[in-house]
């Protein structure tokens, strides 16, 4: 049984996966996607196969294209193309969450400044504008009134056309933190609070958000597992917020950093990820 680790950069998280493989006797082969050239029309292109692949590329576009190609060659990949391409686009993920009746913030999609302003009037200020593809809180903007809406949206009009898909969401009244829950297969395995840093309203640990262990509760487990199933099933980091009427899910992440969660929860997420990948190979 050989597991392939697909990466574009070896972050501390990927190094934890490599160490976990060594500790648990899992045969892990490294696939640097910077060096990969795959023949789409012929599997006999000299690229060694693996029984299953764990996809860890940071680049969303690279990861889904590699995953699609490997799946077409008959290789299981964690996460699947279906799940990864859905999660990597916040609009597609919101559609899945909403269809599965999972509590999620009210969200609009609009394509011009004028229609975005109408959406914002419907939602009320403050509201949040997000890029449909992006992570680490990048370009996630708090819009306080119609004046700032105009200037923020105007700035987006000079960016790549994907930034003109305006994904606009109600600002949830939450404590100064959110929740990240890790789901692997059918199970929630660990969760943390992420406390916003003093100089930002966003809680991403990549922006200085501070992780704290959060013992799993039945509500958190149930919602997170349902969110994971709604996007197609696999291994995810589900982002949730606390509201007066319970938890809402605002994002499902498909290639998740976990080093801070491992540090504060002592849950061996890299081992669980590898074991889950092994189980996909045996199917
Ligand atoms: N609707 C919202 N209300 C309040 N805070 C939000 C909302 N959406 C996002 N945030 C904050 O912004 C952060 C980044 O947003 P998120 O949708 O998770 O995008 P990213 O993919 O960049 O992490 C969240 O972790 C949360 O702290
Ligand atoms: Mg997030």
Coordinates of C-alpha atoms and ligand atoms in Angstrom, one line a residue:
X1 CA 0.0 0.0 0.0
X2 CA 1.6 3.3 -1.1
X3 CA 0.1 6.7 -0.3
X4 CA 1.1 9.7 -2.4
X5 CA 1.5 13.1 -0.8
X6 CA 0.8 15.8 -3.4
X7 CA 2.2 19.2 -2.5
X8 CA 3.5 22.5 -3.9
X9 CA 5.3 23.6 -0.7
X10 CA 6.2 21.6 2.3
X11 CA 4.7 23.6 5.2
X12 CA 5.0 22.5 8.8
X13 CA 1.7 20.7 8.3
X14 CA 3.0 18.5 5.5
X15 CA 6.1 17.8 7.6
X16 CA 3.8 16.6 10.4
X17 CA 2.2 14.2 7.8
X18 CA 5.6 12.9 6.8
X19 CA 6.5 12.3 10.4
X20 CA 3.2 10.6 11.2
X21 CA 3.7 8.3 8.2
X22 CA 7.1 7.3 9.5
X23 CA 5.8 6.8 13.1
X24 CA 2.9 4.6 11.9
X25 CA 4.7 2.6 9.2
X26 CA 2.8 4.0 6.3
X27 CA 4.6 4.0 3.0
X28 CA 4.3 7.6 1.9
X29 CA 5.7 8.8 -1.4
X30 CA 6.2 12.5 -2.0
X31 CA 4.9 14.1 -5.2
X32 CA 6.2 17.6 -5.8
X33 CA 3.6 19.0 -8.2
X34 CA 6.2 21.5 -9.4
X35 CA 7.9 18.6 -11.1
X36 CA 4.8 16.7 -12.2
X37 CA 3.9 16.4 -15.9
X38 CA 0.9 14.1 -16.4
X39 CA -0.1 12.7 -19.8
X40 CA -3.9 13.2 -19.8
X41 CA -4.4 10.8 -22.7
X42 CA -2.1 7.9 -21.6
X43 CA -1.5 6.7 -18.1
X44 CA 1.8 5.0 -19.2
X45 CA 3.7 8.3 -18.9
X46 CA 6.3 7.1 -16.4
X47 CA 4.7 8.7 -13.4
X48 CA 4.6 6.2 -10.6
X49 CA 1.1 5.5 -9.3
X50 CA 0.0 5.3 -5.7
X51 CA -2.9 3.4 -4.2
X52 CA -4.4 6.7 -3.0
X53 CA -3.3 10.3 -2.9
X54 CA -3.5 12.9 -0.2
X55 CA -3.9 16.3 -1.8
X56 CA -2.0 19.1 0.0
X57 CA -1.3 21.7 -2.6
X58 CA -1.8 25.3 -1.4
X59 CA -2.9 26.5 -4.8
X60 CA -6.6 25.8 -5.3
X61 CA -6.3 25.9 -9.1
X62 CA -3.3 23.6 -9.2
X63 CA -4.9 21.2 -6.7
X64 CA -8.2 20.7 -8.4
X65 CA -6.5 20.2 -11.8
X66 CA -4.0 17.6 -10.4
X67 CA -6.9 15.9 -8.6
X68 CA -9.1 15.7 -11.7
X69 CA -6.3 14.2 -13.7
X70 CA -5.4 11.6 -11.1
X71 CA -9.0 10.6 -10.5
X72 CA -9.4 10.1 -14.3
X73 CA -6.5 7.7 -14.2
X74 CA -8.4 5.7 -11.5
X75 CA -6.6 7.0 -8.4
X76 CA -8.6 7.9 -5.3
X77 CA -7.7 11.4 -4.0
X78 CA -8.5 12.9 -0.6
X79 CA -10.3 15.2 -1.1
X80 CA -12.2 14.2 -4.3
X81 CA -12.4 16.6 -7.2
X82 CA -16.1 17.1 -6.5
X83 CA -15.6 18.0 -2.8
X84 CA -12.5 20.1 -3.4
X85 CA -13.9 22.1 -6.3
X86 CA -17.0 22.8 -4.4
X87 CA -15.3 23.9 -1.2
X88 CA -12.7 26.0 -3.0
X89 CA -15.5 28.2 -4.2
X90 CA -17.5 29.9 -1.4
X91 CA -20.6 30.3 -3.6
X92 CA -20.7 26.6 -4.6
X93 CA -20.2 25.7 -0.9
X94 CA -22.9 28.0 0.3
X95 CA -25.3 26.5 -2.3
X96 CA -24.6 23.0 -0.9
X97 CA -25.0 24.1 2.8
X98 CA -28.2 25.9 2.0
X99 CA -29.7 23.0 0.1
X100 CA -28.8 20.6 2.9
X101 CA -30.7 23.0 5.3
X102 CA -27.5 23.6 7.4
X103 CA -27.7 27.0 9.2
X104 CA -25.4 29.4 7.3
X105 CA -25.2 33.2 7.1
X106 CA -27.6 34.9 4.6
X107 CA -25.6 35.3 1.4
X108 CA -26.2 37.1 -1.9
X109 CA -24.3 36.8 -5.2
X110 CA -24.2 39.8 -7.6
X111 CA -22.1 40.9 -10.5
X112 CA -22.2 44.7 -10.7
X113 CA -21.7 47.6 -8.3
X114 CA -25.3 48.6 -8.6
X115 CA -26.8 45.1 -7.9
X116 CA -24.3 44.6 -5.1
X117 CA -25.5 47.8 -3.4
X118 CA -29.1 46.5 -3.7
X119 CA -28.0 43.2 -2.1
X120 CA -26.3 45.1 0.7
X121 CA -29.5 47.1 1.3
X122 CA -31.3 43.8 1.7
X123 CA -28.8 42.4 4.1
X124 CA -28.2 45.6 6.0
X125 CA -24.9 47.1 7.2
X126 CA -22.4 46.0 8.3
X127 CA -22.0 43.2 5.8
X128 CA -19.1 41.1 4.5
X129 CA -17.7 40.9 1.0
X130 CA -15.6 37.9 0.1
X131 CA -13.8 36.6 -2.9
X132 CA -15.4 33.3 -4.0
X133 CA -12.0 31.8 -4.3
X134 CA -9.5 32.6 -1.6
X135 CA -8.4 31.8 1.9
X136 CA -6.5 33.0 5.0
X137 CA -9.1 35.9 5.2
X138 CA -7.5 37.5 2.2
X139 CA -9.7 40.3 0.7
X140 CA -12.5 39.4 3.1
X141 CA -13.8 42.9 3.7
X142 CA -16.1 44.4 6.3
X143 CA -18.5 46.9 4.7
X144 CA -19.8 49.4 7.1
X145 CA -22.0 51.6 4.8
X146 CA -22.9 52.3 1.2
X147 CA -20.0 54.8 0.8
X148 CA -17.4 52.2 1.8
X149 CA -19.3 49.6 -0.3
X150 CA -18.8 51.8 -3.4
X151 CA -15.1 52.2 -2.9
X152 CA -14.4 48.6 -2.0
X153 CA -16.4 47.3 -5.0
X154 CA -14.8 49.9 -7.3
X155 CA -11.4 48.6 -6.3
X156 CA -12.5 45.0 -7.1
X157 CA -13.4 46.1 -10.7
X158 CA -9.7 46.5 -11.5
X159 CA -8.8 43.0 -10.4
X160 CA -9.2 39.6 -12.1
X161 CA -12.8 38.9 -13.3
X162 CA -13.2 36.3 -10.5
X163 CA -13.1 39.2 -8.1
X164 CA -16.2 40.7 -9.8
X165 CA -18.3 37.8 -8.6
X166 CA -19.5 39.6 -5.5
X167 CA -20.2 37.2 -2.7
X168 CA -22.0 39.3 0.0
X169 CA -22.9 38.0 3.4
X170 CA -24.7 39.3 6.5
X171 CA -22.2 40.1 9.3
X172 CA -22.9 37.6 12.0
X173 CA -23.1 39.1 15.6
X174 CA -20.7 36.8 17.2
X175 CA -18.2 36.8 20.1
X176 CA -14.6 37.9 19.1
X177 CA -13.9 34.3 17.9
X178 CA -15.1 31.6 15.6
X179 CA -14.8 27.8 15.6
X180 CA -12.9 25.4 13.4
X181 CA -13.9 21.8 13.6
X182 CA -12.0 19.0 11.8
X183 CA -14.1 16.3 10.2
X184 CA -12.5 13.1 8.8
X185 CA -14.9 10.8 7.1
X186 CA -18.0 10.4 9.2
X187 CA -16.4 11.8 12.4
X188 CA -15.6 15.2 14.0
X189 CA -12.2 14.6 15.5
X190 CA -11.1 17.9 17.0
X191 CA -12.2 21.6 17.4
X192 CA -10.7 24.9 18.4
X193 CA -11.9 28.4 19.1
X194 CA -10.0 30.9 17.0
X195 CA -9.8 34.2 18.9
X196 CA -9.4 37.3 16.7
X197 CA -6.1 39.1 17.1
X198 CA -6.3 42.6 18.6
X199 CA -5.8 44.4 15.3
X200 CA -8.3 42.4 13.1
X201 CA -12.0 41.3 13.1
X202 CA -11.1 38.2 11.2
X203 CA -10.1 35.2 13.2
X204 CA -7.9 33.2 10.7
X205 CA -4.8 31.9 12.5
X206 CA -2.9 32.9 9.3
X207 CA -3.7 36.6 10.4
X208 CA -2.7 36.0 14.1
X209 CA -5.9 34.4 15.4
X210 CA -5.2 32.4 18.5
X211 CA -6.2 28.7 18.8
X212 CA -7.8 27.3 22.0
X213 CA -8.9 23.7 22.5
X214 CA -12.7 23.4 22.3
X215 CA -14.1 20.1 23.5
X216 CA -16.6 18.6 20.9
X217 CA -20.3 19.0 21.7
X218 CA -23.1 17.0 20.1
X219 CA -24.4 20.2 18.2
X220 CA -20.9 21.0 16.9
X221 CA -20.3 17.4 15.8
X222 CA -23.6 17.0 14.2
X223 CA -23.5 20.2 12.2
X224 CA -19.9 19.8 11.1
X225 CA -20.4 16.2 9.9
X226 CA -23.6 17.3 8.0
X227 CA -21.6 20.2 6.4
X228 CA -18.9 17.8 5.4
X229 CA -21.5 15.4 3.8
X230 CA -23.2 18.3 2.1
X231 CA -20.1 19.1 0.1
X232 CA -19.5 15.5 -0.9
X233 CA -17.7 13.9 2.1
X234 CA -14.0 13.6 2.8
X235 CA -11.6 15.4 5.2
X236 CA -12.4 19.0 6.0
X237 CA -11.9 22.0 8.4
X238 CA -15.4 23.3 9.0
X239 CA -15.7 27.0 10.1
X240 CA -18.6 27.9 12.3
X241 CA -19.8 31.0 14.2
X242 CA -21.8 31.3 17.4
X243 CA -25.0 33.2 17.2
X244 CA -27.8 33.8 19.8
X245 CA -29.8 31.0 18.0
X246 CA -27.1 28.5 17.7
X247 CA -24.1 27.7 15.4
X248 CA -23.9 28.6 11.7
X249 CA -21.5 27.2 9.3
X250 CA -19.8 29.8 7.1
X251 CA -17.1 27.8 5.3
X252 CA -15.9 24.2 4.6
X253 CA -12.2 24.1 3.9
X254 CA -10.8 21.2 1.8
X255 CA -7.0 21.4 2.3
X256 CA -6.7 22.6 5.9
X257 CA -3.8 23.6 8.0
X258 CA -3.9 21.8 11.3
X259 CA -0.6 22.5 13.1
X260 CA -2.1 24.9 15.7
X261 CA -5.0 22.5 16.3
X262 CA -2.7 19.6 16.9
X263 CA -0.7 21.7 19.3
X264 CA -3.7 22.7 21.5
X265 CA -5.9 19.6 21.2
X266 CA -3.2 16.9 21.1
X267 CA -5.3 15.1 18.5
X268 CA -3.1 13.4 15.9
X269 CA -4.8 14.9 12.8
X270 CA -2.0 13.9 10.4
X271 CA -2.3 10.2 11.5
X272 CA -6.1 10.3 11.1
X273 CA -5.7 11.9 7.7
X274 CA -3.3 9.2 6.5
X275 CA -5.5 6.4 7.9
X276 CA -8.5 7.9 6.1
X277 CA -6.5 8.0 2.9
X278 CA -5.5 4.4 3.3
X279 CA -9.2 3.5 3.7
X280 CA -10.1 5.2 0.5
X281 CA -7.4 3.1 -1.3
X282 CA -8.9 -0.2 -0.1
X283 CA -12.4 0.7 -1.3
Ligands
LIG1 N1 -20.5 36.6 7.9 C1 -19.5 36.8 8.8 N2 -19.7 37.5 9.9 C2 -18.7 37.7 10.8 N3 -17.5 37.3 10.6 C3 -17.2 36.7 9.5 C4 -18.2 36.4 8.5 N4 -17.6 35.7 7.5 C5 -16.3 35.6 7.8 N5 -16.0 36.2 9.0 C6 -14.7 36.3 9.6 O1 -13.7 36.3 8.5 C7 -12.9 35.2 8.6 C8 -12.5 34.7 7.1 O2 -13.8 34.4 6.4 P1 -13.9 33.0 5.7 O3 -15.3 33.0 5.1 O4 -13.6 31.9 6.6 O5 -12.9 33.1 4.5 P2 -11.4 32.5 4.3 O6 -11.5 31.4 3.3 O7 -10.5 33.6 3.9 O8 -11.0 31.9 5.7 C9 -13.7 34.1 9.3 O9 -12.9 33.2 9.9 C10 -14.4 35.0 10.4 O10 -13.5 35.4 11.4
LIG2 MG1 -12.1 30.4 6.8

